[in-house]
Short mmCIF file of C-alpha atoms and ligand atoms in Angstrom, two decimals:
data_model
loop_
_atom_site.label_atom_id
_atom_site.label_comp_id
_atom_site.label_asym_id
_atom_site.label_seq_id
_atom_site.Cartn_x
_atom_site.Cartn_y
_atom_site.Cartn_z
CA MET A 1 27.45 14.78 23.04
CA ILE A 2 25.36 12.48 20.96
CA THR A 3 22.61 14.38 19.23
CA ILE A 4 19.51 13.02 17.58
CA ASN A 5 17.88 13.44 14.21
CA GLU A 6 15.52 16.15 15.38
CA ASN A 7 13.18 15.50 12.50
CA TYR A 8 11.94 12.57 14.54
CA LEU A 9 10.59 15.04 17.09
CA LYS A 10 8.41 16.55 14.39
CA LEU A 11 6.47 13.31 13.92
CA GLN A 12 2.92 13.42 15.20
CA ASP A 13 2.15 10.52 17.51
CA SER A 14 0.05 7.97 15.74
CA TYR A 15 -2.79 7.01 18.04
CA LEU A 16 -4.98 5.48 15.37
CA PHE A 17 -4.64 1.75 15.87
CA SER A 18 -3.71 1.96 19.57
CA THR A 19 -6.79 4.10 20.27
CA ILE A 20 -8.96 1.65 18.35
CA ALA A 21 -7.48 -1.26 20.31
CA LYS A 22 -8.03 0.55 23.63
CA LYS A 23 -11.63 1.43 22.81
CA VAL A 24 -12.40 -2.12 21.67
CA GLU A 25 -10.78 -3.62 24.77
CA GLU A 26 -12.72 -1.29 27.06
CA PHE A 27 -15.99 -2.04 25.29
CA SER A 28 -15.52 -5.80 25.35
CA LYS A 29 -14.60 -5.72 29.05
CA ASN A 30 -17.90 -4.02 29.81
CA ASN A 31 -19.93 -6.10 27.36
CA LEU A 32 -18.77 -9.67 27.78
CA ASP A 33 -21.90 -11.03 26.10
CA LYS A 34 -21.36 -9.07 22.86
CA LYS A 35 -19.62 -10.56 19.84
CA ILE A 36 -17.44 -7.88 18.32
CA ILE A 37 -16.72 -8.11 14.58
CA LYS A 38 -13.49 -6.49 13.48
CA LEU A 39 -13.43 -5.08 9.96
CA GLY A 40 -10.81 -2.50 10.77
CA ILE A 41 -7.36 -3.89 10.21
CA GLY A 42 -5.67 -4.21 6.83
CA ASP A 43 -4.24 -7.68 7.42
CA VAL A 44 -5.18 -10.81 5.55
CA THR A 45 -6.82 -13.77 7.27
CA MET A 46 -6.76 -16.56 4.69
CA PRO A 47 -3.91 -19.07 5.02
CA ILE A 48 -1.05 -19.33 2.54
CA ALA A 49 -1.75 -21.29 -0.66
CA PRO A 50 -0.74 -24.99 -0.50
CA ALA A 51 1.52 -24.64 -3.58
CA VAL A 52 3.47 -21.98 -1.71
CA ILE A 53 3.72 -24.07 1.44
CA ASP A 54 5.06 -26.99 -0.63
CA ALA A 55 7.74 -24.70 -2.05
CA ILE A 56 8.67 -23.56 1.47
CA HIS A 57 9.07 -27.18 2.58
CA THR A 58 11.17 -28.08 -0.44
CA ALA A 59 13.40 -25.02 0.00
CA ALA A 60 13.78 -25.72 3.73
CA ASN A 61 14.86 -29.27 2.95
CA GLU A 62 17.44 -27.97 0.49
CA MET A 63 19.05 -26.14 3.40
CA MET A 64 19.72 -29.50 5.06
CA HIS A 65 22.15 -30.74 2.43
CA LYS A 66 25.61 -29.51 1.68
CA GLU A 67 24.99 -29.51 -2.07
CA THR A 68 21.84 -27.44 -1.96
CA PHE A 69 22.43 -25.26 1.10
CA ARG A 70 22.28 -21.48 0.41
CA GLY A 71 23.95 -18.72 2.36
CA TYR A 72 23.94 -15.07 1.39
CA GLY A 73 22.05 -14.57 -1.83
CA PRO A 74 22.15 -11.69 -4.29
CA GLU A 75 20.97 -8.49 -2.58
CA GLN A 76 18.63 -7.77 -5.48
CA GLY A 77 16.96 -11.18 -5.32
CA TYR A 78 17.55 -14.53 -7.02
CA ALA A 79 17.32 -14.63 -10.81
CA PHE A 80 14.66 -17.35 -10.67
CA LEU A 81 12.25 -14.98 -8.92
CA ARG A 82 13.16 -11.81 -10.78
CA GLU A 83 12.67 -13.63 -14.08
CA LYS A 84 9.25 -14.86 -13.00
CA ILE A 85 8.24 -11.33 -11.99
CA ALA A 86 9.44 -9.85 -15.28
CA GLU A 87 7.57 -12.52 -17.21
CA CYS A 88 4.30 -12.82 -15.27
CA ASP A 89 3.71 -9.33 -13.89
CA TYR A 90 5.04 -7.37 -16.86
CA LYS A 91 5.73 -9.23 -20.11
CA LYS A 92 2.28 -10.88 -20.02
CA ARG A 93 0.79 -7.39 -19.90
CA GLY A 94 2.95 -6.21 -22.77
CA ILE A 95 5.40 -4.33 -20.57
CA ASP A 96 9.11 -4.78 -21.03
CA ILE A 97 10.83 -4.77 -17.64
CA GLN A 98 14.35 -6.19 -17.44
CA VAL A 99 15.42 -8.50 -14.65
CA ASP A 100 17.99 -6.01 -13.39
CA GLU A 101 15.28 -3.39 -13.00
CA ILE A 102 13.58 -5.54 -10.36
CA PHE A 103 14.70 -5.45 -6.73
CA VAL A 104 13.21 -8.13 -4.48
CA SER A 105 12.72 -7.01 -0.88
CA ASP A 106 11.04 -7.90 2.37
CA GLY A 107 8.23 -5.40 2.04
CA ALA A 108 6.70 -2.47 0.24
CA LYS A 109 6.64 -0.67 3.56
CA CYS A 110 10.45 -0.77 3.77
CA ASP A 111 10.89 0.09 0.11
CA THR A 112 8.44 3.00 0.03
CA GLY A 113 10.02 4.15 3.29
CA ASN A 114 13.65 3.72 2.25
CA ILE A 115 13.48 4.99 -1.31
CA GLY A 116 13.67 8.61 -0.17
CA GLU A 117 17.26 8.04 0.93
CA ILE A 118 18.55 8.27 -2.62
CA PHE A 119 16.87 11.62 -3.29
CA GLY A 120 17.86 15.06 -2.06
CA THR A 121 16.28 16.30 1.13
CA ASP A 122 15.33 19.57 -0.54
CA ASN A 123 12.90 17.91 -2.95
CA VAL A 124 9.30 19.02 -2.60
CA VAL A 125 7.01 16.11 -1.75
CA ALA A 126 3.39 15.69 -2.76
CA ILE A 127 1.12 13.16 -1.09
CA THR A 128 -2.55 12.48 -1.47
CA ASP A 129 -4.80 13.04 1.53
CA PRO A 130 -5.96 10.62 2.97
CA VAL A 131 -2.82 8.52 2.66
CA TYR A 132 -0.96 5.39 3.73
CA PRO A 133 1.05 7.03 6.56
CA VAL A 134 4.50 5.65 5.64
CA TYR A 135 5.03 8.15 2.80
CA LEU A 136 4.47 11.15 5.03
CA ASP A 137 6.28 9.91 8.13
CA THR A 138 9.42 8.83 6.29
CA ASN A 139 9.63 12.25 4.65
CA ILE A 140 9.24 13.93 8.03
CA MET A 141 12.14 11.79 9.28
CA ALA A 142 14.21 12.81 6.27
CA GLY A 143 13.58 16.50 6.93
CA ARG A 144 11.50 17.20 3.83
CA ALA A 145 8.28 18.01 5.65
CA GLY A 146 9.33 21.07 7.64
CA GLU A 147 7.41 22.16 10.73
CA TYR A 148 3.97 20.94 11.69
CA ASN A 149 1.29 23.59 11.63
CA ASP A 150 -1.16 22.72 14.43
CA LYS A 151 -3.86 24.97 13.10
CA GLU A 152 -3.70 23.65 9.56
CA GLU A 153 -2.94 20.12 10.78
CA GLN A 154 -0.37 19.94 8.00
CA TYR A 155 3.40 20.11 7.50
CA GLU A 156 4.54 23.35 5.97
CA ASN A 157 6.62 21.87 3.14
CA ILE A 158 4.37 19.00 2.09
CA VAL A 159 2.00 19.51 -0.81
CA TYR A 160 -1.24 17.77 0.09
CA LEU A 161 -3.48 16.53 -2.70
CA PRO A 162 -7.02 15.96 -1.42
CA ALA A 163 -8.82 12.87 -2.72
CA THR A 164 -12.41 13.08 -1.57
CA ALA A 165 -15.93 12.48 -2.85
CA GLU A 166 -15.91 16.11 -4.06
CA ASN A 167 -13.28 15.36 -6.69
CA ASN A 168 -14.41 11.77 -7.17
CA PHE A 169 -11.14 10.65 -5.52
CA VAL A 170 -9.15 11.97 -8.46
CA PRO A 171 -6.56 14.28 -6.91
CA GLU A 172 -5.80 17.42 -8.85
CA LEU A 173 -2.32 17.99 -10.18
CA PRO A 174 -0.26 20.12 -7.76
CA ASN A 175 -0.67 23.86 -8.19
CA LYS A 176 3.01 24.33 -7.39
CA LYS A 177 6.05 22.51 -8.68
CA VAL A 178 6.79 19.29 -6.81
CA ASP A 179 9.59 16.76 -7.22
CA MET A 180 8.41 13.56 -5.53
CA ILE A 181 4.82 12.36 -5.92
CA TYR A 182 3.45 9.40 -4.00
CA LEU A 183 0.52 7.67 -5.66
CA CYS A 184 -1.10 4.58 -4.18
CA LEU A 185 -3.40 2.82 -6.64
CA PRO A 186 -5.63 1.01 -5.94
CA ASN A 187 -5.74 3.25 -2.94
CA ASN A 188 -5.42 2.48 0.72
CA PRO A 189 -7.56 3.70 2.46
CA THR A 190 -10.21 4.79 -0.08
CA GLY A 191 -10.18 1.70 -2.30
CA THR A 192 -10.49 3.97 -5.35
CA VAL A 193 -8.46 3.91 -8.59
CA LEU A 194 -7.51 6.11 -11.53
CA THR A 195 -8.18 5.24 -15.15
CA LYS A 196 -5.33 5.07 -17.64
CA ASP A 197 -6.12 8.55 -18.94
CA GLN A 198 -6.19 10.00 -15.45
CA LEU A 199 -2.88 8.38 -14.55
CA ALA A 200 -1.36 9.51 -17.85
CA LYS A 201 -1.81 13.12 -16.70
CA TRP A 202 0.47 12.42 -13.73
CA VAL A 203 3.09 10.86 -15.93
CA GLU A 204 2.93 13.91 -18.17
CA TYR A 205 3.22 16.23 -15.15
CA ALA A 206 6.27 14.31 -13.92
CA LYS A 207 7.92 14.51 -17.33
CA VAL A 208 7.35 18.22 -17.73
CA ASN A 209 8.51 18.98 -14.19
CA LYS A 210 11.37 16.44 -14.04
CA ALA A 211 9.62 14.94 -11.05
CA ILE A 212 9.40 11.32 -9.96
CA ILE A 213 6.28 9.27 -9.25
CA LEU A 214 6.53 6.73 -6.46
CA PHE A 215 3.78 4.36 -7.48
CA ASP A 216 2.60 1.96 -4.78
CA SER A 217 0.51 -0.80 -6.31
CA ALA A 218 0.42 -3.15 -3.35
CA TYR A 219 -3.25 -3.85 -4.16
CA GLU A 220 -2.88 -4.43 -7.90
CA VAL A 221 -4.18 -8.00 -7.70
CA PHE A 222 -7.61 -6.76 -6.58
CA ILE A 223 -8.26 -4.79 -9.77
CA SER A 224 -11.35 -6.13 -11.53
CA GLU A 225 -12.45 -3.29 -13.80
CA GLU A 226 -11.24 -2.66 -17.33
CA ASN A 227 -9.27 0.47 -18.08
CA VAL A 228 -7.66 0.50 -14.64
CA PRO A 229 -3.90 0.23 -15.09
CA HIS A 230 -2.28 -2.69 -13.27
CA SER A 231 1.10 -1.06 -13.61
CA ILE A 232 2.10 2.56 -14.13
CA TYR A 233 4.33 1.31 -16.96
CA GLU A 234 1.18 0.71 -19.01
CA ILE A 235 1.34 4.47 -19.52
CA GLU A 236 3.68 5.48 -22.29
CA GLY A 237 6.81 7.14 -21.05
CA ALA A 238 6.25 6.14 -17.40
CA LYS A 239 9.56 4.29 -17.28
CA GLU A 240 11.28 7.67 -17.49
CA VAL A 241 9.53 9.03 -14.42
CA ALA A 242 8.23 6.28 -12.14
CA ILE A 243 9.30 3.71 -9.60
CA GLU A 244 6.76 0.97 -8.93
CA PHE A 245 6.31 -0.90 -5.65
CA ARG A 246 4.56 -4.26 -5.48
CA SER A 247 4.00 -6.62 -2.60
CA LEU A 248 2.98 -10.23 -2.08
CA SER A 249 1.49 -9.29 1.30
CA LYS A 250 -2.09 -8.88 0.19
CA THR A 251 -1.60 -10.66 -3.15
CA ALA A 252 -0.66 -13.99 -1.61
CA GLY A 253 -1.10 -13.65 2.15
CA PHE A 254 2.59 -12.85 2.71
CA THR A 255 2.08 -10.25 5.47
CA GLY A 256 3.91 -12.60 7.82
CA VAL A 257 6.18 -14.31 5.26
CA ARG A 258 7.46 -10.96 3.86
CA CYS A 259 8.25 -10.53 0.20
CA ALA A 260 7.81 -7.60 -2.15
CA TYR A 261 9.65 -5.96 -4.99
CA THR A 262 10.43 -2.59 -6.46
CA VAL A 263 10.93 -1.74 -10.11
CA VAL A 264 13.46 0.97 -10.93
CA PRO A 265 13.68 1.34 -14.72
CA LYS A 266 17.02 2.23 -16.22
CA GLU A 267 15.44 5.05 -18.23
CA LEU A 268 14.62 6.80 -14.96
CA LYS A 269 16.94 9.72 -14.26
CA ALA A 270 17.33 12.13 -11.37
CA TYR A 271 19.70 15.08 -11.28
CA THR A 272 22.57 16.56 -9.35
CA LYS A 273 22.22 20.19 -8.23
CA GLU A 274 24.21 21.12 -11.32
CA GLY A 275 21.64 19.36 -13.49
CA LYS A 276 23.74 16.31 -14.36
CA GLU A 277 21.68 13.19 -15.08
CA VAL A 278 22.08 10.19 -12.78
CA GLU A 279 20.60 6.71 -13.29
CA VAL A 280 18.30 6.06 -10.35
CA ASN A 281 18.56 2.30 -10.85
CA LYS A 282 22.29 2.46 -10.07
CA LEU A 283 21.71 4.44 -6.89
CA TRP A 284 19.04 2.07 -5.61
CA ASN A 285 21.22 -0.92 -6.47
CA ARG A 286 24.08 0.64 -4.50
CA ARG A 287 21.80 1.41 -1.59
CA GLN A 288 20.41 -2.11 -1.45
CA CYS A 289 23.83 -3.74 -1.76
CA THR A 290 25.11 -1.63 1.10
CA LYS A 291 22.20 -1.85 3.50
CA PHE A 292 20.20 -4.96 2.61
CA ASN A 293 21.27 -8.58 2.49
CA GLY A 294 18.44 -9.95 0.45
CA VAL A 295 15.25 -11.86 1.13
CA PRO A 296 15.69 -15.40 2.52
CA TYR A 297 16.08 -18.09 -0.12
CA ILE A 298 13.13 -20.01 1.32
CA THR A 299 10.90 -16.94 1.05
CA GLN A 300 11.94 -16.32 -2.53
CA ARG A 301 11.09 -19.90 -3.47
CA ALA A 302 7.72 -19.33 -1.78
CA ALA A 303 7.25 -16.19 -3.87
CA GLU A 304 8.25 -18.05 -7.02
CA ALA A 305 5.52 -20.61 -6.31
CA VAL A 306 2.93 -17.81 -6.24
CA TYR A 307 3.57 -17.46 -9.99
CA SER A 308 3.12 -21.17 -10.73
CA GLU A 309 -0.12 -22.30 -12.35
CA GLU A 310 -1.29 -23.92 -9.12
CA GLY A 311 -0.16 -20.97 -7.04
CA GLN A 312 -2.04 -18.51 -9.25
CA LYS A 313 -5.20 -20.59 -9.07
CA GLN A 314 -5.00 -20.86 -5.31
CA ILE A 315 -4.25 -17.21 -4.59
CA LYS A 316 -7.08 -16.17 -6.92
CA GLU A 317 -9.48 -18.21 -4.80
CA ASN A 318 -8.45 -16.17 -1.77
CA ILE A 319 -8.69 -12.89 -3.66
CA ASN A 320 -12.17 -13.86 -4.89
CA TYR A 321 -13.15 -14.67 -1.32
CA TYR A 322 -12.09 -11.22 -0.12
CA MET A 323 -13.71 -9.48 -3.06
CA GLU A 324 -16.97 -11.30 -2.40
CA ASN A 325 -16.79 -9.80 1.10
CA ALA A 326 -16.17 -6.41 -0.48
CA ARG A 327 -19.25 -6.86 -2.65
CA ILE A 328 -21.34 -7.81 0.39
CA ILE A 329 -20.19 -4.71 2.24
CA LEU A 330 -20.64 -2.42 -0.73
CA GLU A 331 -24.12 -3.65 -1.64
CA GLY A 332 -25.28 -3.89 1.97
CA LEU A 333 -24.19 -0.37 2.81
CA ASN A 334 -25.67 0.94 -0.42
CA GLU A 335 -29.00 -0.63 0.50
CA ALA A 336 -28.73 0.89 3.95
CA GLY A 337 -28.40 4.31 2.31
CA PHE A 338 -24.71 4.98 2.92
CA GLU A 339 -22.52 6.76 0.40
CA VAL A 340 -19.87 4.15 -0.35
CA TYR A 341 -16.70 4.10 -2.43
CA GLY A 342 -13.97 1.64 -3.34
CA GLY A 343 -14.50 -2.09 -2.89
CA LYS A 344 -14.40 -2.93 -6.61
CA ASN A 345 -10.68 -2.87 -7.28
CA ALA A 346 -9.45 -3.00 -3.69
CA PRO A 347 -10.28 -4.79 -0.45
CA TYR A 348 -11.20 -1.45 1.16
CA ILE A 349 -14.60 0.18 1.39
CA TRP A 350 -14.63 3.87 2.18
CA LEU A 351 -17.92 5.24 3.39
CA LYS A 352 -19.17 8.66 4.21
CA VAL A 353 -20.24 8.82 7.83
CA PRO A 354 -23.82 9.99 8.44
CA ALA A 355 -24.34 13.74 8.79
CA GLY A 356 -23.61 15.04 12.25
CA TYR A 357 -20.88 12.53 13.05
CA THR A 358 -17.12 12.87 12.99
CA SER A 359 -15.30 9.74 11.89
CA TRP A 360 -14.37 8.94 15.51
CA GLU A 361 -17.95 9.53 16.69
CA PHE A 362 -19.13 7.14 14.02
CA PHE A 363 -16.52 4.62 15.20
CA ASP A 364 -17.95 4.81 18.76
CA TYR A 365 -21.51 4.59 17.48
CA LEU A 366 -20.81 1.53 15.35
CA LEU A 367 -18.91 -0.19 18.15
CA GLU A 368 -21.66 0.44 20.69
CA LYS A 369 -24.74 -0.17 18.58
CA ALA A 370 -23.56 -2.81 16.09
CA ASN A 371 -20.42 -4.10 17.83
CA VAL A 372 -18.56 -3.63 14.57
CA VAL A 373 -15.05 -2.20 14.40
CA GLY A 374 -13.80 -0.14 11.46
CA THR A 375 -11.18 2.57 11.04
CA PRO A 376 -11.96 6.29 11.33
CA GLY A 377 -10.94 8.02 8.10
CA VAL A 378 -9.32 10.95 9.87
CA GLY A 379 -6.57 8.56 10.99
CA PHE A 380 -5.28 8.65 7.38
CA GLY A 381 -5.19 12.43 7.09
CA LYS A 382 -7.24 15.55 7.51
CA CYS A 383 -9.25 14.88 4.34
CA GLY A 384 -10.26 11.50 5.75
CA GLU A 385 -12.45 13.27 8.30
CA GLY A 386 -16.08 12.39 7.68
CA TYR A 387 -15.17 9.00 6.23
CA PHE A 388 -14.74 5.49 7.58
CA ARG A 389 -12.83 2.45 6.29
CA LEU A 390 -14.07 -1.13 6.37
CA THR A 391 -11.95 -3.98 5.07
CA ALA A 392 -12.89 -7.13 3.20
CA PHE A 393 -10.31 -9.24 5.00
CA GLY A 394 -12.73 -10.74 7.56
CA SER A 395 -14.53 -14.07 7.25
CA LYS A 396 -17.58 -14.17 5.00
CA GLU A 397 -19.86 -15.11 7.94
CA ASN A 398 -18.65 -12.18 10.02
CA THR A 399 -18.87 -9.80 7.08
CA ILE A 400 -22.48 -10.78 6.41
CA GLU A 401 -23.36 -10.49 10.09
CA ALA A 402 -21.64 -7.11 10.43
CA ILE A 403 -23.56 -5.69 7.48
CA GLU A 404 -26.87 -7.09 8.73
CA ARG A 405 -26.24 -5.38 12.06
CA ILE A 406 -25.37 -2.08 10.40
CA LYS A 407 -28.50 -2.29 8.22
CA LYS A 408 -30.63 -2.68 11.34
CA LEU A 409 -29.27 0.57 12.72
CA VAL A 410 -30.82 2.71 10.01
N1 PLP B 1 1.64 -0.07 0.72
C1 PLP B 1 0.37 0.05 1.10
C2 PLP B 1 -0.50 1.03 0.41
C3 PLP B 1 -0.16 -0.71 2.14
O1 PLP B 1 -1.44 -0.57 2.51
C4 PLP B 1 0.68 -1.64 2.79
C5 PLP B 1 0.20 -2.45 3.90
O2 PLP B 1 -0.84 -2.32 4.46
C6 PLP B 1 2.00 -1.73 2.38
C7 PLP B 1 2.46 -0.93 1.35
C8 PLP B 1 2.95 -2.62 3.09
O3 PLP B 1 3.24 -3.74 2.37
P1 PLP B 1 4.30 -4.80 2.87
O4 PLP B 1 3.57 -5.75 3.75
O5 PLP B 1 4.81 -5.40 1.61
O6 PLP B 1 5.37 -4.08 3.62
#
């Protein structure tokens, strides 16, 4: 008899985006004259930079000729791209990352989801709350989460680290020993960041406790403030305790093209039950070589072009466009008297819903009265209740109009 991985049965159904879609569909059916503005989804809207498109064309043409055709590539990524990453994302910031510490992939979602495979299932996992759901769900699948407690709305074996206005979105260090810590900075959904000193405390915790930090910096390119680390490796000693995930999805509009990378430093060690040190880089390399056949050559050439002078200029224009939207949202909501967070180093604005509303009630209210769609904070975790996420990925015109409508409500 074929049996299943019963951990999958422990997953809570995710109704967040399907419920939003259903509510929006229902509303628009009954209000055909209303223009709905969607500031809910976390997908980019600006087209790919021309320099990147040129590289895609060139690479596609190479496939046409016997001399330049490419078949299977290296599972870890082509040297031309890994070298560019090492140079532009690290060396330029004074960080020494070797080419063979970089693993090119088709997404930070896959990498943050798959990384758990190389670690024991008895490790204790800490996640911030609210959180990008992949970290939690993949650990439930792996059997690290234990049973779901309906009353607590939490899994028994997960250590939740609240990040709310009360602690200024700086989660406290765990009050029990944990082994795997997921940090997403700049944060989705709150748009908040940690300073170097604040992040250094986590690195220190991981060192003392022989834990690992899984550092998701998919939104690094949006950082505008000084003293916000662009990479966890800016913190001394972090190479011994952290894996870093980066993505071109939001950086360069690659959500459909698909390219990301993961850095696994060679200094990083994990342990056998007997306490023997093992190089994590070797394990991840083995895992990728066995289960992954690399990112398409054409995509990697596209990614390489992101790092060209032209590419950088063009992607920065898009980032500036989104961050101008973020500024409009942030300032507009501030003027309207909302408590607002994020939006300075991330394309997400996290607002406190008015007193008396749950985050879903505020969703309904905003949809009905302003015809604006956002994302209820509770969809990202229990501590997201009472908050609401707006994204800066819409058009400038729609963003301005949405904020004007919200201002009129108060
Ligand atoms: N990490 C975070 C925090 C995200 O918000 C997202 C996408 O929304 C991802 C990773 C996924 O990135 P990718 O498109 O590279 O899979």
